[in-house]
Every structure is written in C-alpha cells, then in structure tokens.
Coordinates of C-alpha atoms in Angstrom, one line a residue:
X1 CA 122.7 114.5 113.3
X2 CA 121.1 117.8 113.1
X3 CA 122.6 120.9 114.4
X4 CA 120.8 122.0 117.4
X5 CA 121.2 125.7 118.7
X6 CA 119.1 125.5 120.9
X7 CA 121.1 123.2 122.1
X8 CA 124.0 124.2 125.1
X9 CA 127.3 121.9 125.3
X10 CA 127.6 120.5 129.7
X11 CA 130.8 120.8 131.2
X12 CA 131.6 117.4 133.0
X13 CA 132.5 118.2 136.8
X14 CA 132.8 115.1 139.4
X15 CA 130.7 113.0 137.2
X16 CA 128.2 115.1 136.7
X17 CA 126.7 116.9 133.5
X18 CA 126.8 121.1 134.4
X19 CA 125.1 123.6 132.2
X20 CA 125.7 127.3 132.7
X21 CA 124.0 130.4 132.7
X22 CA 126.6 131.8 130.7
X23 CA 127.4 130.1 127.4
X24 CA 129.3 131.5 124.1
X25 CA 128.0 130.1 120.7
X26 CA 129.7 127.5 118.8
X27 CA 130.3 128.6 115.2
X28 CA 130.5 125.7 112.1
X29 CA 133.1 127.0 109.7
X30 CA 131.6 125.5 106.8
X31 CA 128.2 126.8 107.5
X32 CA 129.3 130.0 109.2
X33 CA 126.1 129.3 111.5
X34 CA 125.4 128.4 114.8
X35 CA 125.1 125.2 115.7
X36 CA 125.1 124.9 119.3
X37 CA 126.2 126.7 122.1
X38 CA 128.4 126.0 125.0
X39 CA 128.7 125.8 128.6
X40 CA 131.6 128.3 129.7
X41 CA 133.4 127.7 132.6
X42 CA 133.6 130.2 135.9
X43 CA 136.6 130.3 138.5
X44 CA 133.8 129.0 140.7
X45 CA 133.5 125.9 138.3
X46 CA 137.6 125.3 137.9
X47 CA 137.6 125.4 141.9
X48 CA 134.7 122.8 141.8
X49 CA 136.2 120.3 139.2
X50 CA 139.9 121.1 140.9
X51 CA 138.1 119.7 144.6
X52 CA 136.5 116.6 142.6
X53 CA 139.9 115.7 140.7
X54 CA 141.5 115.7 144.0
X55 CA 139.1 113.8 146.2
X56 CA 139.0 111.2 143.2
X57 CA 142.6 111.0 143.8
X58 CA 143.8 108.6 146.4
X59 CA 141.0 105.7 145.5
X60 CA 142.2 106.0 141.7
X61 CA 145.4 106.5 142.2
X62 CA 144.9 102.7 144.1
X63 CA 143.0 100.9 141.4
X64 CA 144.3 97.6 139.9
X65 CA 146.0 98.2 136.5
X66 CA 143.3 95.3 135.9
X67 CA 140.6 97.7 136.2
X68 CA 141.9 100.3 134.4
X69 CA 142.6 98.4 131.9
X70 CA 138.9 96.9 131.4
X71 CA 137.2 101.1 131.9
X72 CA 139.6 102.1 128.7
X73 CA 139.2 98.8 126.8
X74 CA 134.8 99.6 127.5
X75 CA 135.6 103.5 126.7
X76 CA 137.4 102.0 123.2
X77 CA 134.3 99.7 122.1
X78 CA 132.2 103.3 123.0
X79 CA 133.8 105.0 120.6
X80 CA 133.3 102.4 117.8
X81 CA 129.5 102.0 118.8
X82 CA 129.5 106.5 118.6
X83 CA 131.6 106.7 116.0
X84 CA 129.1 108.0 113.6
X85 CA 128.1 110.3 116.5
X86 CA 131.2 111.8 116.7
X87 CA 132.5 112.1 113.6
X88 CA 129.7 114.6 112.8
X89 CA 130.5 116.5 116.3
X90 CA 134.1 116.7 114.4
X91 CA 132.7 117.7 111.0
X92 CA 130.6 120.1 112.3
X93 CA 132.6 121.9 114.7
X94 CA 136.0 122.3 113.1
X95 CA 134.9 121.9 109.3
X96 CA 137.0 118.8 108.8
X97 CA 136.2 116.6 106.0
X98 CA 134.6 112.9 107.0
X99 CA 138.1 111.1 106.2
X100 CA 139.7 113.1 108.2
X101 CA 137.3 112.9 110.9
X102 CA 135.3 109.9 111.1
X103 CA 138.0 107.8 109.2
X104 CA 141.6 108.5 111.0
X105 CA 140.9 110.8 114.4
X106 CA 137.8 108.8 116.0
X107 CA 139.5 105.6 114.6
X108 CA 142.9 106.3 116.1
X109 CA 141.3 107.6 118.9
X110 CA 139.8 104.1 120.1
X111 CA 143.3 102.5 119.2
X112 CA 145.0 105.2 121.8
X113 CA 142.5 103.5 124.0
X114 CA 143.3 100.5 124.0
X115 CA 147.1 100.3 123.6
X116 CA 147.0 102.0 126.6
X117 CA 144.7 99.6 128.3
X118 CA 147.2 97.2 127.2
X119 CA 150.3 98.3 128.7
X120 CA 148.4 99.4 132.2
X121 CA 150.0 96.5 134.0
X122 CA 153.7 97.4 132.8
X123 CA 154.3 99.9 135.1
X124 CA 157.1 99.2 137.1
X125 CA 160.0 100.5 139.6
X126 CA 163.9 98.6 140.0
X127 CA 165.5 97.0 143.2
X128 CA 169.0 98.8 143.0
X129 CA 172.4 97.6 144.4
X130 CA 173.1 99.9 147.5
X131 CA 177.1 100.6 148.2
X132 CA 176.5 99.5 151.8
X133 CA 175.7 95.4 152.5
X134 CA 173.0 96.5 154.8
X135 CA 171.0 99.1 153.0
X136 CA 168.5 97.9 150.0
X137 CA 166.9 100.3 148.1
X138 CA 163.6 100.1 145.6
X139 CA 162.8 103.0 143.1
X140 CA 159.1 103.4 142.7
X141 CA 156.8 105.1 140.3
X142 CA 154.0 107.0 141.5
X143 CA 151.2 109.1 139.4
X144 CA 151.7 113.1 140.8
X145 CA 147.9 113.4 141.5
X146 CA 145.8 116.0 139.6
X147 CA 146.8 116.3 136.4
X148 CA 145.9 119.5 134.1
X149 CA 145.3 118.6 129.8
X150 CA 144.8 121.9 127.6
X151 CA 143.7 120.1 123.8
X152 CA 143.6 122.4 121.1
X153 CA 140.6 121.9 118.3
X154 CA 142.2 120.9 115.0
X155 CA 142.4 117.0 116.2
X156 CA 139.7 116.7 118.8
X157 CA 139.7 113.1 119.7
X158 CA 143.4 112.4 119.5
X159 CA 144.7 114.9 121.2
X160 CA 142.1 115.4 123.8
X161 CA 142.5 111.9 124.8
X162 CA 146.0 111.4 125.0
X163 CA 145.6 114.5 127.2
X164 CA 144.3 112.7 130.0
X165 CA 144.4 109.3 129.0
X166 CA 148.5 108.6 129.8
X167 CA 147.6 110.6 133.2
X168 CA 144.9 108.6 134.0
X169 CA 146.4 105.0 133.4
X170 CA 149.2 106.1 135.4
X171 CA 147.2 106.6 138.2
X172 CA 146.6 110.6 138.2
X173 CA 143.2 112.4 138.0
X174 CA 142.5 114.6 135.7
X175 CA 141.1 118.1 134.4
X176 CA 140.4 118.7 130.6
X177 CA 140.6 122.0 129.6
X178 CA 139.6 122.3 125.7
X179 CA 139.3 124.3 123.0
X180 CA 136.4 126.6 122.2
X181 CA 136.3 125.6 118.7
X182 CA 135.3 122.2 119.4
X183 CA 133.6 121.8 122.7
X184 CA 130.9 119.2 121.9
X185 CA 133.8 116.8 120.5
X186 CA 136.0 117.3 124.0
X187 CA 131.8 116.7 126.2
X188 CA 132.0 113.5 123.8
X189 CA 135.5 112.5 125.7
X190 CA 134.0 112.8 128.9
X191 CA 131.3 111.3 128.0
X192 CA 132.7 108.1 126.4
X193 CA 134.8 107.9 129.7
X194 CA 131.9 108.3 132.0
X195 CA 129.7 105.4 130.0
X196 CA 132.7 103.1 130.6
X197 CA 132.6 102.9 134.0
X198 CA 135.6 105.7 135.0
X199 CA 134.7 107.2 138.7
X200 CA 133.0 110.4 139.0
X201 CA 136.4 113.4 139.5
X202 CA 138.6 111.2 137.9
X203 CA 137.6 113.3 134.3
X204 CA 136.5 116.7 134.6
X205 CA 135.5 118.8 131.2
X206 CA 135.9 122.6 130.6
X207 CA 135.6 125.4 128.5
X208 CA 135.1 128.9 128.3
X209 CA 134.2 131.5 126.6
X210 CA 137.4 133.2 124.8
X211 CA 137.6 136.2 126.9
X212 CA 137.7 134.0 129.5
X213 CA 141.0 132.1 128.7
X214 CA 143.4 134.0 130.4
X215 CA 141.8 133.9 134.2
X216 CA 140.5 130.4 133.7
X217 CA 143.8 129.6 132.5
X218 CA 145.9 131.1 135.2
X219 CA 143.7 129.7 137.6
X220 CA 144.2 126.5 136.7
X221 CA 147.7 126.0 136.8
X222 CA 148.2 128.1 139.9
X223 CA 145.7 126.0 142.3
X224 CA 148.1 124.1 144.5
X225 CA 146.6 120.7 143.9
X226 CA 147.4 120.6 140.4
X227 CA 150.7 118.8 140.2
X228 CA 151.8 118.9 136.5
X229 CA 150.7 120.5 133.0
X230 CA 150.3 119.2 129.6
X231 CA 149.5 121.3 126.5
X232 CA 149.3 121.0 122.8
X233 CA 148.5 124.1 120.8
X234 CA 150.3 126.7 119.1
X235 CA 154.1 128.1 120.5
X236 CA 152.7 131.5 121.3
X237 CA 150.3 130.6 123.9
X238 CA 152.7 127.8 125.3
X239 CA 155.7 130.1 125.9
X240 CA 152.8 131.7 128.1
X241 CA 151.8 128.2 130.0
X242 CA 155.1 127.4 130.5
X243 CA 156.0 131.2 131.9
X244 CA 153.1 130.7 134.5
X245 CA 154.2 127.3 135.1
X246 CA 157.7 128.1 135.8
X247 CA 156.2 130.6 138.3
X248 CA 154.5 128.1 140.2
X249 CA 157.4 125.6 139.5
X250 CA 155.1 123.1 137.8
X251 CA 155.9 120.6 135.3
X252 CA 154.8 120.8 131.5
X253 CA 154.4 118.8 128.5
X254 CA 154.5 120.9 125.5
X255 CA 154.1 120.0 122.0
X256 CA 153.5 122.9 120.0
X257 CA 153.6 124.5 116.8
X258 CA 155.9 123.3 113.6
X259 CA 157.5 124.2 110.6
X260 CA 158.6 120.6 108.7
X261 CA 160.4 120.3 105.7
X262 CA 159.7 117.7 102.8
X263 CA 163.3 116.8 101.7
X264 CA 163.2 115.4 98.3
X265 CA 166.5 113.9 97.4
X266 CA 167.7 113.4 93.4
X267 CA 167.1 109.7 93.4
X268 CA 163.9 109.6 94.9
X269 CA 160.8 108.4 93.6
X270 CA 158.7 111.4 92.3
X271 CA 155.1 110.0 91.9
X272 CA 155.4 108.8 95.7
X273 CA 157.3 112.0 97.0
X274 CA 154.7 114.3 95.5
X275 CA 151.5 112.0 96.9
X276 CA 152.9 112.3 100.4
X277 CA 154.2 115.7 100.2
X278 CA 150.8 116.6 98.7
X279 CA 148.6 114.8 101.7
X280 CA 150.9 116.5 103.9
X281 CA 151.0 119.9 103.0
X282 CA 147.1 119.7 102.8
X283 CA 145.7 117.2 104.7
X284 CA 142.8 118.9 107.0
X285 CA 143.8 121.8 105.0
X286 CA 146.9 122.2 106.3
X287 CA 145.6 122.9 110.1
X288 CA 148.4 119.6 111.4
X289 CA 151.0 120.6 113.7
X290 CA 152.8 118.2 111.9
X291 CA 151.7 119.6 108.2
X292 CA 155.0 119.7 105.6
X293 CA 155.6 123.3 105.2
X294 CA 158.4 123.6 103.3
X295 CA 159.5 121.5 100.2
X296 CA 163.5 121.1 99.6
X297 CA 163.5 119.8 96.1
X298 CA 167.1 118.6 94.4
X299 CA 167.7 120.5 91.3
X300 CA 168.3 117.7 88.9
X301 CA 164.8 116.6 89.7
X302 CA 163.0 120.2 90.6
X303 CA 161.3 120.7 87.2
X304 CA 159.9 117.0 87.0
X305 CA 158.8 117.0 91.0
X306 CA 156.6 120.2 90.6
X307 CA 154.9 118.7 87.9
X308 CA 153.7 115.8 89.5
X309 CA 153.3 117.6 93.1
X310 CA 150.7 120.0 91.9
X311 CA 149.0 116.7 89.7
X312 CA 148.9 115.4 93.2
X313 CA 147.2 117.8 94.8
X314 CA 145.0 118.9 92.2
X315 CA 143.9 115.0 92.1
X316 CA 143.8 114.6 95.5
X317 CA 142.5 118.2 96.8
X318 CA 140.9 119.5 93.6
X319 CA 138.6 118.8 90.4
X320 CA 134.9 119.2 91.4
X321 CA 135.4 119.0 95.5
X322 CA 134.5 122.1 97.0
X323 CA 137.3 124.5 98.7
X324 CA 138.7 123.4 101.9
X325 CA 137.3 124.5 105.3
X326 CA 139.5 126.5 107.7
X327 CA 138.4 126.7 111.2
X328 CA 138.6 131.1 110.7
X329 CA 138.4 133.3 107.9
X330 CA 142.0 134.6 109.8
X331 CA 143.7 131.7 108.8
X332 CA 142.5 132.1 105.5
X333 CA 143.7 135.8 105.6
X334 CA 147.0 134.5 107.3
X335 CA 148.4 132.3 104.6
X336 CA 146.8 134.3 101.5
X337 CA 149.0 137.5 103.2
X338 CA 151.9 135.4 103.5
X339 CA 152.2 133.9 100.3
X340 CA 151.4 137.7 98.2
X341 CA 154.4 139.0 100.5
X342 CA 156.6 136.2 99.1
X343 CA 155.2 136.5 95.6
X344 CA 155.9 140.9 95.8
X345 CA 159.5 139.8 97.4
X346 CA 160.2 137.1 94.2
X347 CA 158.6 133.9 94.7
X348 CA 156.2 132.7 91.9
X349 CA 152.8 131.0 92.7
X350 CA 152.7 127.6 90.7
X351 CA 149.4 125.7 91.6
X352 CA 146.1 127.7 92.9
X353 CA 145.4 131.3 93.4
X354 CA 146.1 133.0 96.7
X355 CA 143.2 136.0 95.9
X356 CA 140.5 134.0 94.8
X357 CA 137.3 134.0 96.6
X358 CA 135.9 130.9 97.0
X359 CA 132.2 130.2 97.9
X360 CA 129.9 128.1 99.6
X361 CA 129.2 124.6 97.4
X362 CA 125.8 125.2 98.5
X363 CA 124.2 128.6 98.4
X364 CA 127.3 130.0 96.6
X365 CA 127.9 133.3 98.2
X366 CA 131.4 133.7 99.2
X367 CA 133.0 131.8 102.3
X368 CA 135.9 133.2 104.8
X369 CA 136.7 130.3 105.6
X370 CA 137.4 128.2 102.3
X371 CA 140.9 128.2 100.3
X372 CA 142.6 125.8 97.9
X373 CA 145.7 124.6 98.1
X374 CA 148.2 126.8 97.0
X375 CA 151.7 125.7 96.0
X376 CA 154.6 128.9 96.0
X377 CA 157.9 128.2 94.3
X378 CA 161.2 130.5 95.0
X379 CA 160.6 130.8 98.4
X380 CA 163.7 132.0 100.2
X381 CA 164.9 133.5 103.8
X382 CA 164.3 136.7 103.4
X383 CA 160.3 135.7 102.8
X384 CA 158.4 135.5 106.0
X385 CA 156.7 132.4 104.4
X386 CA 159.9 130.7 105.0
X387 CA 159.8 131.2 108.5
X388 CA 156.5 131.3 109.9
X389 CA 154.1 128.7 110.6
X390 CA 151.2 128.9 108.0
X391 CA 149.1 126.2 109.5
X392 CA 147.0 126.6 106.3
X393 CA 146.9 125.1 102.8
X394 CA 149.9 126.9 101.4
X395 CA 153.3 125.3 101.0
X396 CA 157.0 126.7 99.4
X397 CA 159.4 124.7 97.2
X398 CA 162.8 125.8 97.7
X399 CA 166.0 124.1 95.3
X400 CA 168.3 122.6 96.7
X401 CA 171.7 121.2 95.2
X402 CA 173.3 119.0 98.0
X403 CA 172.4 116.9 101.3
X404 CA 174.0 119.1 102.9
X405 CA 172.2 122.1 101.6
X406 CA 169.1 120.3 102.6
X407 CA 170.1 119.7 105.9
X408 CA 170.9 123.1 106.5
X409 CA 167.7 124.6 105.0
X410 CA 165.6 122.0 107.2
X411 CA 167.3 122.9 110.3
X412 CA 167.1 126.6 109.7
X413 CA 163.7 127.0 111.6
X414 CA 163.1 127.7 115.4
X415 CA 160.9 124.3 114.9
X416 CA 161.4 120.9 115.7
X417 CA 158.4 118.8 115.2
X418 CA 158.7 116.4 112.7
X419 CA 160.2 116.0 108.7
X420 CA 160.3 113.9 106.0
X421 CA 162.8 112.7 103.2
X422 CA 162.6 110.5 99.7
X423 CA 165.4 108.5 98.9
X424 CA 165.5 105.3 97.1
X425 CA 168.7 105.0 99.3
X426 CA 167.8 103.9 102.8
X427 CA 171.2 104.6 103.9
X428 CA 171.2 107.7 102.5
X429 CA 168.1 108.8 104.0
X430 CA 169.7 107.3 107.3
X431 CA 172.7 109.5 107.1
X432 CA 170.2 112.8 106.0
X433 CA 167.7 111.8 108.8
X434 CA 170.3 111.5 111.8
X435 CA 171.2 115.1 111.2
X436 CA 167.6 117.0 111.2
X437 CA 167.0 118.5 114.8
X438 CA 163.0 117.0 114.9
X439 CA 161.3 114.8 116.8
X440 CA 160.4 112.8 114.2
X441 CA 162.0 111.8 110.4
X442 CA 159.9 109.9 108.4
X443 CA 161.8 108.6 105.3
X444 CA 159.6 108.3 102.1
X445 CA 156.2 109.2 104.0
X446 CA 154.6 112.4 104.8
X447 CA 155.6 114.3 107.8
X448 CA 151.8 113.7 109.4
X449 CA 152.8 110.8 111.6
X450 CA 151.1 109.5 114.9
X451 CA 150.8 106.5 116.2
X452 CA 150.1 105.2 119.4
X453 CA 153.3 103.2 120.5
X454 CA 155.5 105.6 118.7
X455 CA 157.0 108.5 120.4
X456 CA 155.5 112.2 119.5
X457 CA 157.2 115.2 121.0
X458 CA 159.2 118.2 119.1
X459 CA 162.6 119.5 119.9
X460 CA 163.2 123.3 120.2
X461 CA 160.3 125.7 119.6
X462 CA 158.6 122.3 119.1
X463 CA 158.5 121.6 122.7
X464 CA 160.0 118.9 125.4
X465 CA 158.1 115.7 126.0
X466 CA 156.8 112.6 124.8
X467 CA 153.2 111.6 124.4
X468 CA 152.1 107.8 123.1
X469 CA 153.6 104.5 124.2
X470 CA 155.8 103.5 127.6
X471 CA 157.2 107.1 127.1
X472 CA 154.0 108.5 127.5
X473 CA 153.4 106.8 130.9
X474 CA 156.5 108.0 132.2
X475 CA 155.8 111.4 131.3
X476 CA 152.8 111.3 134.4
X477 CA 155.3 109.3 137.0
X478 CA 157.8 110.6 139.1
X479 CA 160.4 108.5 140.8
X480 CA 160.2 107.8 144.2
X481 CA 163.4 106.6 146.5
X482 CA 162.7 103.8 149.2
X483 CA 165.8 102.8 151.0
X484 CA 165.7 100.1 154.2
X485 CA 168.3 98.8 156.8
X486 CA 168.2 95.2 156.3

C-alpha cells in the first residue's frame, strides 16, 4: 500500500461513508510526511451519528445472540482476509514496527472477535426466591442503548474494537470516537464491521481535528441519548471525561495510564527476567499502557541482572535495526528530559544515550521521532522518573533487598495497571503477587498482557472496569428487577 495524500479518511455515520470539507492531515512518524488526510468531525456530524446510533437501537438491541454472533464471526474472517491491509494502516500511521502491528494487534484483534461471538448466547438474568409465597421475581440484563467508545492510537485495532465490540454484543449501539493519530486504522473498524453484515447506526466512526477535541468531546457525552462511556487513554484526559460524566451522571469505563514494576526476586531466573523485562519495557517502544516502567532488582542478583537486561535489549532492540519510532518528537523530548533530570539528581545511565540524535535509516537526516532504548540505574523517589509515566523507551532499575521492600516500592505509584515478578518459587511469587494493588500480576512474564477471556482493568489512577471476557459483557448491562403476584 502506497501512501495516498491525496487521499481523505470518511467518517462512518448510519452506515454510510462521510467525507468533509474540513479535514486535518495525518502525519507518519517514521516518514515525518503526509500520508493522508482525514475527515474531521462537526457537532453537526456527532448530532447526526448520535440520531443514527439511537434509531439503530431498539431493532439491535432485539437481535438473536445467533445473529450477532454470525456478523462478528464474518467481521473476524475480514480481518484475516485485510490483514495485510491493515497492518500497513497501523505501520504507517503510528510508526509501529510489522510484529507489533500486523503480527499481535490485527491478529488479536480477530481473536477479540470471535471469543466474543462465542459467548453472545451466554447472556443471562436469575429467577430469585421472593420472602413472600406469592411474589416471584426475575433479574434481567438489558444493553443501556447508545453506547460512547473514545480508543486512543498506540493499539488501534485492540482497543478500538473492544470499544464497541462488548457494547454491541450486549445489545447497545454504538459511537466510536478515535484518535487523530490513527484515523484510517479506527475507518478500517467500521469498515470490517459494515462488510460483515452489522446494520447501518449500529457503528458510527469519528474524528476530529485536535482543536476540536474539547467541543466534540463534551458534546458527546452530554447528548441525553448516550447512556454510558468507555475510554482508554492517558489519566490526564480521563480525570476530564469522568469530571464531565459525573456532571451528566453517566457511567464510565476507564482504563488509563500506568506505571508497572518488574519485580525481580533473588532466586529468579535471570536470562528469562531480563527477556521479558526487556520486551516489556520496549515493546512498541515503550508506547503500552501496560509497558514495565520500573525494575525492582534484589541485590544479591543486581550486578548479574543488569548484565543480561541490557544484552537483552540490545539483542532484541538493537545491532543494525534502525531507532525506534515514537508517535511525536514530544515523547521523544519527554523521556530524554526525564531521564537527564534523574541522571543530574544521581542516577547513572547504563545502556543507550538519552542525547543522541538518531536519524532516518533512509535519507539519514535526523528524526524527532526515533530513540533507543535507554536503561537508567539508581533511580530513586526524589527523581520524577520514578513517578511519572514515561510511555517511552526508557526504564529505571532500583535495588532492592527484601519482598517486602519490593512490595512497597511497587505499590508506591498513584498507578494500578498491571506488574510483573520472577521467582523460581511459585508460592513465593503467590505470596508477593497478592499484595501489589494492580489489576494484573503476571509472575515470570512481562507486564504487557491482554487476552481476550482474561480480565483488563487497573486499580487507582489505573481506572475502574473491566474490558475482555463475561466481565466485559457485564460492563454494558444493567440489571433490571421484574417482580409478579403469582
């Protein structure tokens, strides 16, 4: 596929493809070029796909989990038959390299479809005991109706279709608001959807322009017929959905931003821990919610760790492969700030250099948007790197002597996403794993985690909610009360 810019990105309203007058360019990270443009959405257009989402409504909200179930099983087999197609939208768009793209989110992204397809027809309500002999009750579930998704850019297909997809198989209609960055990958979602067979207004696609966000925003979660909110992005700009939520007294799903320590214990294994931490510290360059941020490394075993942790990543990240793409040069500027703060304040840079200038593998002039991985040891609490959310491909190593240090040191974050800890003692990393306040452990594997039929949601600044699996259903149900005088 060819980049196009002459070329302008539809919206999806009520089944049909939209192209506005006004449009904002869509900017490749790796190319700094354009590559496209994209449709940007109007308060005239959020009314219109608002109207179609709600008029889709009652007849979807009254199809057969049957029929569901064979639109999302087509919409799966789409993807597989696009996958090329889509993986380059991916590529192109967010800078992503192919494995990361083409090989785990378009991949995972037709598994989402169909493990939902498969549990469509497991919906179900209880038949409780009333205290009096002649009142019987039943508890139902029904969808809430129009259904609002906000997908961020850093995982496209995954998280663009889980935003809808769990409202949809429950029975809701939805609106897909996503992120500028990407928009050709979230028209790709509606498309898939519309090829397999799912009703016009039952998807609608939007984005905007960034100066936009704000109204188009606002707008969207105020309308009356939207009945709930789900949003995945950074904790900044969900403290601000949930405020205007809360106003309206809407509903949310958040899962936002993360800070996850990499507990390695003294009896671990140290080829495996530093492979994992390695993949997740700098996997998609780091741009993961779920990204290992912090490394708690025993002392007994710090020396040999680091070692094979920067072997890792130099093997894995390094050697001839050209510098990792960042979707903005201010992410670049973010972590390379926050790791020469820690380095003035005490901390020593082990593996890569947080001031070189890297270039284009192409024409060679220098790129904003490229950095290696950079591994910073001596990181402590009075370093902002210890606190804030990089979401780039830098990572601190901090000694630790105890469990219990370790527990501390991983729970001393306003995050509560996910973490990780090697052990060679699955008890032991039982006992450390019970104690982490996360929404996830993952005991001798990286922190990045998803699966479909596992639940994903943080705790704290992490968010409330669970996407994937039965609990993802329920998230898009509410409970209905149906006594009778028998």
């Amino acid at each position: 596929m060819a980049s196009d810019a002459s070329y302008t990105v539809p919206l999806l309203i009520n089944g049909k493809e939209i192209t506005t007058s006004t449009t904002f360019p869509v900017i490749s990270p790796g190319s700094h070029k354009e590559i496209w443009s994209a449709s940007s959405a109007s308060l005239d257009h959020v009314k219109s796909a608002i109207e179609a989402a709600q008029a889709a409504f009652p007849a979807w909200a009254k199809t057969k989990p049957a029929t569901r179930r064979d639109i999302f099983l087509k919409a799966a087999d789409i993807v597989k038959s696009r996958a090329e197609e889509l993986g380059r939208y991916m590529e192109e768009e967010t800078g992503s390299a192919a494995a990361f793209s083409s090989g785990f989110n378009v991949p995972l992204g037709a598994e989402m479809l169909k493990d939902v397809a498969g549990r469509c027809s497991s919906i179900n309500g209880v038949i409780p005991t009333c205290s009096d002999d002649n009142t019987a009750a039943l508890v139902v579930k029904e969808p809430f109706g129009v259904v609002l998704g906000i997908a961020p850019w850093n995982a496209p297909y995954i998280l663009g279709i889980r935003s809808v997809l769990y409202a949809l198989a429950a029975g809701n209609t939805t609106i897909l608001k996503g992120s500028e960055f990407s928009p050709r990958c979230f028209w790709a979602i509606g498309s898939v959807l519309t090829e397999a067979g799912l009703p016009a207004g039952a998807l609608n696609v939007l984005y905007h322009r960034p100066e936009d966000a704000a109204q188009v925003t606002t707008a969207l979660i105020e309308h009356p017929a939207v009945k709930k909110i789900n949003f995945t992005g950074s904790t900044a700009v969900g403290r601000i959905i949930a405020a205007s939520a809360g106003k309206h007294l809407k509903p949310v799903l958040m899962e936002l931003g993360g800070k996850a320590s990499a507990i390695v214990l003294d009896d671990a294994d140290l080829n495996k821990a530093a492979t994992q931490c390695a993949l997740g510290a700098f996997l998609h360059s780091g741009q993961i919610c779920m990204a290992t941020e912090r490394i708690l490394v025993h002392k007994d075993v710090k020396a040999k760790f680091i070692e094979a942790f920067k072997g890792a990543a130099e093997g894995i990240f390094g050697g001839d492969k050209p510098a990792p793409i960042l979707v903005q040069a201010a992410n670049v500027d973010k972590n390379k700030r926050l790791v020469a703060e820690a380095v003035k304040a005490g901390a020593k840079v082990v593996h890569g250099d947080h001031e070189q200038e890297e270039a284009h593998p192409e024409t060679k002039e220098t790129s904003k948007t490229r950095m290696r991985p950079v591994i910073v040891d001596g990181v402590n609490k009075d370093m902002e790197l210890y606190h804030t959310e990089s979401f780039g491909p830098s990572v601190s190593v901090i000694e630790i002597s105890s469990e219990e240090e370790a527990v501390e040191i991983a729970n001393d974050t306003d995050y509560g996403l996910t973490s990780a800890v090697f052990t060679e003692n699955l008890g032991r990393g039982l006992r450390v794993a019970k104690q982490i306040e996360s929404g996830a452990v993952h005991i001798n594997a990286m922190t990045v985690h998803d699966e479909t039929n596992l639940p994903h949601g943080g705790a704290k600044m992490s968010g409330w909610g669970r996407f994937n699996g039965s609990w993802g259903f329920d998230e898009f149900l509410r409970l209905k009360t149906i006594t009778y005088q028998v």
